[in-house]
Every structure is written in structure tokens, then in C-alpha cells.
Amino acid sequence: MPRSPSGLSTEREAVSVVRAEEHARGWIPAPNLSKSEEARHGCDFFSQPPDGGTPHPVEVKGWGEPLKRPDGAFTYDADVNAEQLARASRDPNWRLEIVANLTAARSGAGDIQRLTLTAAEVVRRARPWRYKVPLSGLSDRIR
């Protein structure tokens, strides 16, 4: 994962960008969740709307690369894990915040690019592509 000049990972830098945007919109982002809390809640943090309503779950993806290639095609599809998709399926307030082009932005050669997807958009577009295969109970088969 590329590192920013300050030593932050691309993902952490992206979270900082989104948290700053939340504050600018009058939202109140809660502290980042721990890794185990992220898995349990299917997001990186919760952000409370300006009206004081129920906090919204926010998942952030940080990319060093731009969202689109020079030919206009998207560089990547966005990855979400099973917990994130499950949360998006049951909580219409969940959202995916993509922060891209961070490498160029760090060097002054480009601007940060942003894309927000709603829970409904993620659920509608998601396709399975990776499965977790637990290996517990197979220790005696290691050669």
C-alpha cells in the first residue's frame, strides 16, 4: 500500500479526507472503529447527521490510482467484504466513500477524486468474486 509523506497509509489518508468532509457538511463522525468492530459493524466509522438523527455507517476505500483510466474506463471495481455487504443490505443509511487519485494529489500532480455510493447502489451492483475458506482442523495435513 502506498505511503503518504506523513507515513499514513492510503486507506487512513482516505478516511481522514472523508472525516474532514463530514465535519464540513455539519455531520459528527465518531472515532474510527477497531478492526474487530469494523468486522462486526461492516463500516469504518459512524457519522451522525446534523439533525442529530441516527448515525450512518460509513465505509471508506482509498486508492492511490485515479478512478478512471485515460480511456475512460474505471481503473478498478470497488471491493466490499461480506460484513460490509450485509450491513448495506439491511441499513439504507450505509454508504461507500471512495477517495481516489491520492498518489497524484500527494505529489501535486493531480486532485483527489471522490465517489459516493449508497447502500442500495452497492447491493444492486455487488457480485461475488472471493470466498473465505477456513483452514481450522487441517493442521495434521500440513506437509
PDB file of C-alpha atoms in Angstrom:
ATOM      1  CA  MET A   1       0.000   0.000   0.000  1.00  0.00           C
ATOM      2  CA  PRO A   2       1.486   3.377  -0.943  1.00  0.00           C
ATOM      3  CA  ARG A   3       2.523   5.644   1.907  1.00  0.00           C
ATOM      4  CA  SER A   4       1.870   9.333   2.102  1.00  0.00           C
ATOM      5  CA  PRO A   5       4.711  11.676   3.036  1.00  0.00           C
ATOM      6  CA  SER A   6       3.380  11.787   6.604  1.00  0.00           C
ATOM      7  CA  GLY A   7       3.561   7.988   6.812  1.00  0.00           C
ATOM      8  CA  LEU A   8      -0.186   7.419   6.730  1.00  0.00           C
ATOM      9  CA  SER A   9      -1.423   4.554   4.617  1.00  0.00           C
ATOM     10  CA  THR A  10      -3.588   5.347   1.629  1.00  0.00           C
ATOM     11  CA  GLU A  11      -6.591   3.937   3.484  1.00  0.00           C
ATOM     12  CA  ARG A  12      -6.003   6.056   6.580  1.00  0.00           C
ATOM     13  CA  GLU A  13      -5.441   9.121   4.430  1.00  0.00           C
ATOM     14  CA  ALA A  14      -8.744   8.443   2.654  1.00  0.00           C
ATOM     15  CA  VAL A  15     -10.552   8.126   5.998  1.00  0.00           C
ATOM     16  CA  SER A  16      -9.078  11.497   7.028  1.00  0.00           C
ATOM     17  CA  VAL A  17     -10.405  13.073   3.817  1.00  0.00           C
ATOM     18  CA  VAL A  18     -13.909  11.678   4.364  1.00  0.00           C
ATOM     19  CA  ARG A  19     -13.951  12.637   8.054  1.00  0.00           C
ATOM     20  CA  ALA A  20     -12.989  16.237   7.120  1.00  0.00           C
ATOM     21  CA  GLU A  21     -15.793  16.314   4.529  1.00  0.00           C
ATOM     22  CA  GLU A  22     -18.252  15.026   7.129  1.00  0.00           C
ATOM     23  CA  HIS A  23     -17.287  17.850   9.506  1.00  0.00           C
ATOM     24  CA  ALA A  24     -17.579  20.413   6.687  1.00  0.00           C
ATOM     25  CA  ARG A  25     -21.159  19.224   5.991  1.00  0.00           C
ATOM     26  CA  GLY A  26     -22.072  19.586   9.663  1.00  0.00           C
ATOM     27  CA  TRP A  27     -22.011  15.862  10.394  1.00  0.00           C
ATOM     28  CA  ILE A  28     -20.294  14.478  13.502  1.00  0.00           C
ATOM     29  CA  PRO A  29     -18.093  11.463  12.720  1.00  0.00           C
ATOM     30  CA  ALA A  30     -17.484   9.142  15.657  1.00  0.00           C
ATOM     31  CA  PRO A  31     -13.986   7.750  16.272  1.00  0.00           C
ATOM     32  CA  ASN A  32     -12.711   5.108  13.857  1.00  0.00           C
ATOM     33  CA  LEU A  33     -13.724   1.594  14.814  1.00  0.00           C
ATOM     34  CA  SER A  34     -11.199  -1.076  15.754  1.00  0.00           C
ATOM     35  CA  LYS A  35     -10.628  -3.875  13.238  1.00  0.00           C
ATOM     36  CA  SER A  36     -12.894  -6.238  15.199  1.00  0.00           C
ATOM     37  CA  GLU A  37     -15.587  -3.543  15.449  1.00  0.00           C
ATOM     38  CA  GLU A  38     -15.262  -2.873  11.708  1.00  0.00           C
ATOM     39  CA  ALA A  39     -15.973  -6.552  11.030  1.00  0.00           C
ATOM     40  CA  ARG A  40     -18.930  -6.561  13.423  1.00  0.00           C
ATOM     41  CA  HIS A  41     -20.477  -3.317  12.118  1.00  0.00           C
ATOM     42  CA  GLY A  42     -19.473  -3.511   8.424  1.00  0.00           C
ATOM     43  CA  CYS A  43     -18.023   0.003   8.307  1.00  0.00           C
ATOM     44  CA  ASP A  44     -15.024   2.147   9.273  1.00  0.00           C
ATOM     45  CA  PHE A  45     -16.920   4.619  11.445  1.00  0.00           C
ATOM     46  CA  PHE A  46     -20.358   6.081  12.124  1.00  0.00           C
ATOM     47  CA  SER A  47     -21.303   9.672  11.333  1.00  0.00           C
ATOM     48  CA  GLN A  48     -24.208  11.496  12.939  1.00  0.00           C
ATOM     49  CA  PRO A  49     -26.290  13.772  10.700  1.00  0.00           C
ATOM     50  CA  PRO A  50     -26.589  17.475  11.535  1.00  0.00           C
ATOM     51  CA  ASP A  51     -30.186  16.975  12.723  1.00  0.00           C
ATOM     52  CA  GLY A  52     -28.962  14.589  15.423  1.00  0.00           C
ATOM     53  CA  GLY A  53     -30.617  11.549  13.869  1.00  0.00           C
ATOM     54  CA  THR A  54     -29.308   8.005  13.857  1.00  0.00           C
ATOM     55  CA  PRO A  55     -25.593   7.808  12.968  1.00  0.00           C
ATOM     56  CA  HIS A  56     -24.888   6.476   9.483  1.00  0.00           C
ATOM     57  CA  PRO A  57     -22.339   3.688   8.891  1.00  0.00           C
ATOM     58  CA  VAL A  58     -19.546   4.862   6.576  1.00  0.00           C
ATOM     59  CA  GLU A  59     -17.133   2.552   4.744  1.00  0.00           C
ATOM     60  CA  VAL A  60     -14.104   4.229   3.134  1.00  0.00           C
ATOM     61  CA  LYS A  61     -11.902   2.893   0.324  1.00  0.00           C
ATOM     62  CA  GLY A  62      -8.665   4.667  -0.505  1.00  0.00           C
ATOM     63  CA  TRP A  63      -6.957   4.327  -3.875  1.00  0.00           C
ATOM     64  CA  GLY A  64      -3.624   5.745  -4.933  1.00  0.00           C
ATOM     65  CA  GLU A  65      -4.747   5.491  -8.559  1.00  0.00           C
ATOM     66  CA  PRO A  66      -7.362   7.646 -10.322  1.00  0.00           C
ATOM     67  CA  LEU A  67     -10.954   6.446 -10.568  1.00  0.00           C
ATOM     68  CA  LYS A  68     -10.753   6.254 -14.367  1.00  0.00           C
ATOM     69  CA  ARG A  69      -8.062   5.333 -16.854  1.00  0.00           C
ATOM     70  CA  PRO A  70      -7.185   7.634 -19.767  1.00  0.00           C
ATOM     71  CA  ASP A  71      -9.529   5.595 -21.996  1.00  0.00           C
ATOM     72  CA  GLY A  72     -12.457   6.497 -19.702  1.00  0.00           C
ATOM     73  CA  ALA A  73     -12.925   3.053 -18.161  1.00  0.00           C
ATOM     74  CA  PHE A  74     -12.900   2.706 -14.401  1.00  0.00           C
ATOM     75  CA  THR A  75      -9.499   1.616 -13.077  1.00  0.00           C
ATOM     76  CA  TYR A  76     -10.961  -0.904 -10.622  1.00  0.00           C
ATOM     77  CA  ASP A  77     -14.198  -2.211  -9.273  1.00  0.00           C
ATOM     78  CA  ALA A  78     -14.684  -1.389  -5.603  1.00  0.00           C
ATOM     79  CA  ASP A  79     -14.232  -4.277  -3.171  1.00  0.00           C
ATOM     80  CA  VAL A  80     -16.529  -4.791  -0.208  1.00  0.00           C
ATOM     81  CA  ASN A  81     -16.416  -7.743   2.135  1.00  0.00           C
ATOM     82  CA  ALA A  82     -19.322  -9.902   3.298  1.00  0.00           C
ATOM     83  CA  GLU A  83     -19.859  -7.901   6.503  1.00  0.00           C
ATOM     84  CA  GLN A  84     -19.988  -4.636   4.580  1.00  0.00           C
ATOM     85  CA  LEU A  85     -22.435  -6.025   2.023  1.00  0.00           C
ATOM     86  CA  ALA A  86     -24.601  -7.477   4.800  1.00  0.00           C
ATOM     87  CA  ARG A  87     -24.718  -4.080   6.519  1.00  0.00           C
ATOM     88  CA  ALA A  88     -25.563  -2.342   3.237  1.00  0.00           C
ATOM     89  CA  SER A  89     -28.337  -4.902   2.668  1.00  0.00           C
ATOM     90  CA  ARG A  90     -30.036  -4.172   5.987  1.00  0.00           C
ATOM     91  CA  ASP A  91     -29.205  -0.483   6.548  1.00  0.00           C
ATOM     92  CA  PRO A  92     -30.190   2.055   3.871  1.00  0.00           C
ATOM     93  CA  ASN A  93     -28.011   4.688   5.589  1.00  0.00           C
ATOM     94  CA  TRP A  94     -24.783   2.713   4.988  1.00  0.00           C
ATOM     95  CA  ARG A  95     -22.603   4.292   2.329  1.00  0.00           C
ATOM     96  CA  LEU A  96     -19.371   3.627   0.496  1.00  0.00           C
ATOM     97  CA  GLU A  97     -16.989   6.577   0.177  1.00  0.00           C
ATOM     98  CA  ILE A  98     -14.208   6.115  -2.399  1.00  0.00           C
ATOM     99  CA  VAL A  99     -11.259   8.512  -2.260  1.00  0.00           C
ATOM    100  CA  ALA A 100      -9.017   8.079  -5.312  1.00  0.00           C
ATOM    101  CA  ASN A 101      -6.001   9.601  -7.060  1.00  0.00           C
ATOM    102  CA  LEU A 102      -4.204  10.052  -3.740  1.00  0.00           C
ATOM    103  CA  THR A 103      -0.736   9.385  -5.196  1.00  0.00           C
ATOM    104  CA  ALA A 104      -1.068  12.235  -7.714  1.00  0.00           C
ATOM    105  CA  ALA A 105      -2.642  14.501  -5.101  1.00  0.00           C
ATOM    106  CA  ARG A 106       0.255  13.881  -2.690  1.00  0.00           C
ATOM    107  CA  SER A 107       2.812  14.869  -5.335  1.00  0.00           C
ATOM    108  CA  GLY A 108       0.851  17.892  -6.545  1.00  0.00           C
ATOM    109  CA  ALA A 109       0.282  16.301  -9.959  1.00  0.00           C
ATOM    110  CA  GLY A 110      -3.492  15.908  -9.573  1.00  0.00           C
ATOM    111  CA  ASP A 111      -6.521  16.332  -7.374  1.00  0.00           C
ATOM    112  CA  ILE A 112      -8.266  13.904  -5.070  1.00  0.00           C
ATOM    113  CA  GLN A 113     -11.199  12.215  -6.787  1.00  0.00           C
ATOM    114  CA  ARG A 114     -14.347  11.220  -4.877  1.00  0.00           C
ATOM    115  CA  LEU A 115     -17.249   8.885  -5.491  1.00  0.00           C
ATOM    116  CA  THR A 116     -20.052   8.039  -3.050  1.00  0.00           C
ATOM    117  CA  LEU A 117     -22.320   5.014  -3.433  1.00  0.00           C
ATOM    118  CA  THR A 118     -25.461   4.429  -1.401  1.00  0.00           C
ATOM    119  CA  ALA A 119     -26.269   1.133   0.272  1.00  0.00           C
ATOM    120  CA  ALA A 120     -28.861   0.402  -2.428  1.00  0.00           C
ATOM    121  CA  GLU A 121     -26.334   1.040  -5.211  1.00  0.00           C
ATOM    122  CA  VAL A 122     -23.755  -1.262  -3.622  1.00  0.00           C
ATOM    123  CA  VAL A 123     -26.280  -4.048  -3.039  1.00  0.00           C
ATOM    124  CA  ARG A 124     -27.609  -3.765  -6.601  1.00  0.00           C
ATOM    125  CA  ARG A 125     -24.140  -3.759  -8.202  1.00  0.00           C
ATOM    126  CA  ALA A 126     -22.276  -6.234  -5.958  1.00  0.00           C
ATOM    127  CA  ARG A 127     -21.106  -9.539  -7.451  1.00  0.00           C
ATOM    128  CA  PRO A 128     -19.426 -12.345  -5.508  1.00  0.00           C
ATOM    129  CA  TRP A 129     -15.821 -12.931  -6.523  1.00  0.00           C
ATOM    130  CA  ARG A 130     -13.928 -14.126  -3.473  1.00  0.00           C
ATOM    131  CA  TYR A 131     -14.719 -16.685  -0.794  1.00  0.00           C
ATOM    132  CA  LYS A 132     -13.083 -17.347   2.550  1.00  0.00           C
ATOM    133  CA  VAL A 133     -12.045 -20.990   3.003  1.00  0.00           C
ATOM    134  CA  PRO A 134     -11.445 -21.727   6.718  1.00  0.00           C
ATOM    135  CA  LEU A 135      -8.454 -24.000   7.364  1.00  0.00           C
ATOM    136  CA  SER A 136      -9.116 -24.843  11.014  1.00  0.00           C
ATOM    137  CA  GLY A 137      -8.980 -28.579  11.684  1.00  0.00           C
ATOM    138  CA  LEU A 138      -6.475 -29.232   8.891  1.00  0.00           C
ATOM    139  CA  SER A 139      -3.237 -28.904  10.898  1.00  0.00           C
ATOM    140  CA  ASP A 140      -2.483 -32.624  10.613  1.00  0.00           C
ATOM    141  CA  ARG A 141      -2.468 -32.332   6.811  1.00  0.00           C
ATOM    142  CA  ILE A 142       0.372 -29.803   6.621  1.00  0.00           C
ATOM    143  CA  ARG A 143       3.387 -31.358   4.839  1.00  0.00           C
TER     144      ARG A 143
END
